[in-house]
Amino acid sequence: MHFTDDEAGEVPCMQTVRSKIHNFLQDPRSSRFAAVWHGMDIFFICISICFLITESEPRFKDQFTDKNATYFVYLFSVNCVIMAFFTIDFTVRLLTWPSY
């Protein structure tokens, strides 16, 4: 159920932009860029799962927690990029979700 302009209290132009962004995030077939976005989303999910598994392994735990470890800076940077992507994605989805 999509909301009308009167229910949302928005001008039609903003409603169109919101619905386009929502469609972009929900349907990877809506555009090539949407397909790329969803591909990045799946890639980052897989990397996050790998990080979770690797962090729980005692042999590699220091690489994620010890600031003096060899790969700490690289792993921390990748983790920050992934968290930023997920935060932006989630926030934009919340802001563009149609009201019911």
CSV table of C-alpha atoms in Angstrom, one decimal:
chain,number,residue,atom,x,y,z
A,1,MET,CA,0.0,0.0,0.0
A,2,HIS,CA,1.6,3.2,-1.1
A,3,PHE,CA,0.7,6.6,0.4
A,4,THR,CA,-0.7,9.5,-1.5
A,5,ASP,CA,0.7,13.0,-1.6
A,6,ASP,CA,-2.0,14.2,0.8
A,7,GLU,CA,-1.2,11.5,3.4
A,8,ALA,CA,2.5,12.2,3.3
A,9,GLY,CA,2.2,15.9,3.4
A,10,GLU,CA,4.9,16.3,0.7
A,11,VAL,CA,5.0,18.0,-2.6
A,12,PRO,CA,4.6,15.6,-5.6
A,13,CYS,CA,8.2,16.2,-6.7
A,14,MET,CA,9.6,15.0,-3.4
A,15,GLN,CA,7.2,12.0,-3.4
A,16,THR,CA,8.6,11.0,-6.9
A,17,VAL,CA,12.2,11.2,-5.7
A,18,ARG,CA,11.4,9.2,-2.6
A,19,SER,CA,9.6,6.5,-4.5
A,20,LYS,CA,12.5,6.3,-7.1
A,21,ILE,CA,15.1,6.0,-4.3
A,22,HIS,CA,12.9,3.3,-2.6
A,23,ASN,CA,12.5,1.4,-5.9
A,24,PHE,CA,16.3,1.7,-6.5
A,25,LEU,CA,17.1,0.1,-3.1
A,26,GLN,CA,14.4,-2.6,-3.3
A,27,ASP,CA,14.6,-3.7,-6.9
A,28,PRO,CA,18.0,-4.5,-8.4
A,29,ARG,CA,16.4,-4.7,-11.9
A,30,SER,CA,15.3,-1.0,-11.7
A,31,SER,CA,18.7,0.2,-13.2
A,32,ARG,CA,22.2,-0.8,-13.8
A,33,PHE,CA,23.4,1.3,-10.8
A,34,ALA,CA,20.8,-0.5,-8.6
A,35,ALA,CA,22.2,-3.8,-9.7
A,36,VAL,CA,25.7,-2.6,-8.9
A,37,TRP,CA,24.5,-1.3,-5.5
A,38,HIS,CA,22.9,-4.7,-4.7
A,39,GLY,CA,26.0,-6.5,-5.8
A,40,MET,CA,28.1,-4.3,-3.5
A,41,ASP,CA,25.6,-5.1,-0.7
A,42,ILE,CA,25.9,-8.8,-1.2
A,43,PHE,CA,29.7,-8.5,-1.4
A,44,PHE,CA,29.9,-6.5,1.8
A,45,ILE,CA,27.6,-9.0,3.6
A,46,CYS,CA,30.0,-11.8,2.5
A,47,ILE,CA,33.0,-9.9,3.7
A,48,SER,CA,31.3,-9.1,7.0
A,49,ILE,CA,30.5,-12.8,7.5
A,50,CYS,CA,34.2,-13.7,6.8
A,51,PHE,CA,35.3,-11.1,9.3
A,52,LEU,CA,33.0,-12.4,11.9
A,53,ILE,CA,34.3,-16.0,11.4
A,54,THR,CA,37.9,-14.9,11.3
A,55,GLU,CA,37.6,-12.6,14.4
A,56,SER,CA,36.3,-15.6,16.4
A,57,GLU,CA,39.3,-17.7,15.5
A,58,PRO,CA,41.9,-17.4,18.3
A,59,ARG,CA,44.9,-17.4,15.8
A,60,PHE,CA,43.6,-14.3,14.0
A,61,LYS,CA,41.9,-12.4,16.8
A,62,ASP,CA,44.9,-10.2,17.5
A,63,GLN,CA,44.9,-9.0,13.9
A,64,PHE,CA,41.5,-7.4,14.6
A,65,THR,CA,42.0,-6.2,18.1
A,66,ASP,CA,45.8,-5.4,18.7
A,67,LYS,CA,46.6,-1.9,17.2
A,68,ASN,CA,50.2,-3.0,16.8
A,69,ALA,CA,49.4,-6.1,14.7
A,70,THR,CA,50.5,-6.2,11.1
A,71,TYR,CA,47.1,-6.0,9.4
A,72,PHE,CA,45.1,-4.1,12.0
A,73,VAL,CA,45.0,-0.9,10.1
A,74,TYR,CA,43.8,-2.6,6.8
A,75,LEU,CA,41.2,-4.7,8.5
A,76,PHE,CA,39.9,-1.8,10.6
A,77,SER,CA,39.7,0.4,7.5
A,78,VAL,CA,37.8,-2.2,5.5
A,79,ASN,CA,35.5,-2.8,8.5
A,80,CYS,CA,34.8,1.0,8.8
A,81,VAL,CA,33.9,1.2,5.0
A,82,ILE,CA,31.5,-1.8,5.4
A,83,MET,CA,29.9,-0.3,8.5
A,84,ALA,CA,29.5,3.1,6.7
A,85,PHE,CA,27.9,1.4,3.7
A,86,PHE,CA,25.4,-0.5,5.8
A,87,THR,CA,24.6,2.6,7.9
A,88,ILE,CA,23.9,4.7,4.8
A,89,ASP,CA,21.9,1.9,3.1
A,90,PHE,CA,19.8,1.3,6.2
A,91,THR,CA,19.2,5.0,6.9
A,92,VAL,CA,18.2,5.8,3.3
A,93,ARG,CA,15.8,2.8,3.3
A,94,LEU,CA,14.2,4.1,6.5
A,95,LEU,CA,13.8,7.6,5.1
A,96,THR,CA,12.3,6.4,1.8
A,97,TRP,CA,10.1,3.6,3.1
A,98,PRO,CA,6.4,4.3,2.1
A,99,SER,CA,4.2,4.9,5.1
A,100,TYR,CA,1.3,2.5,5.8
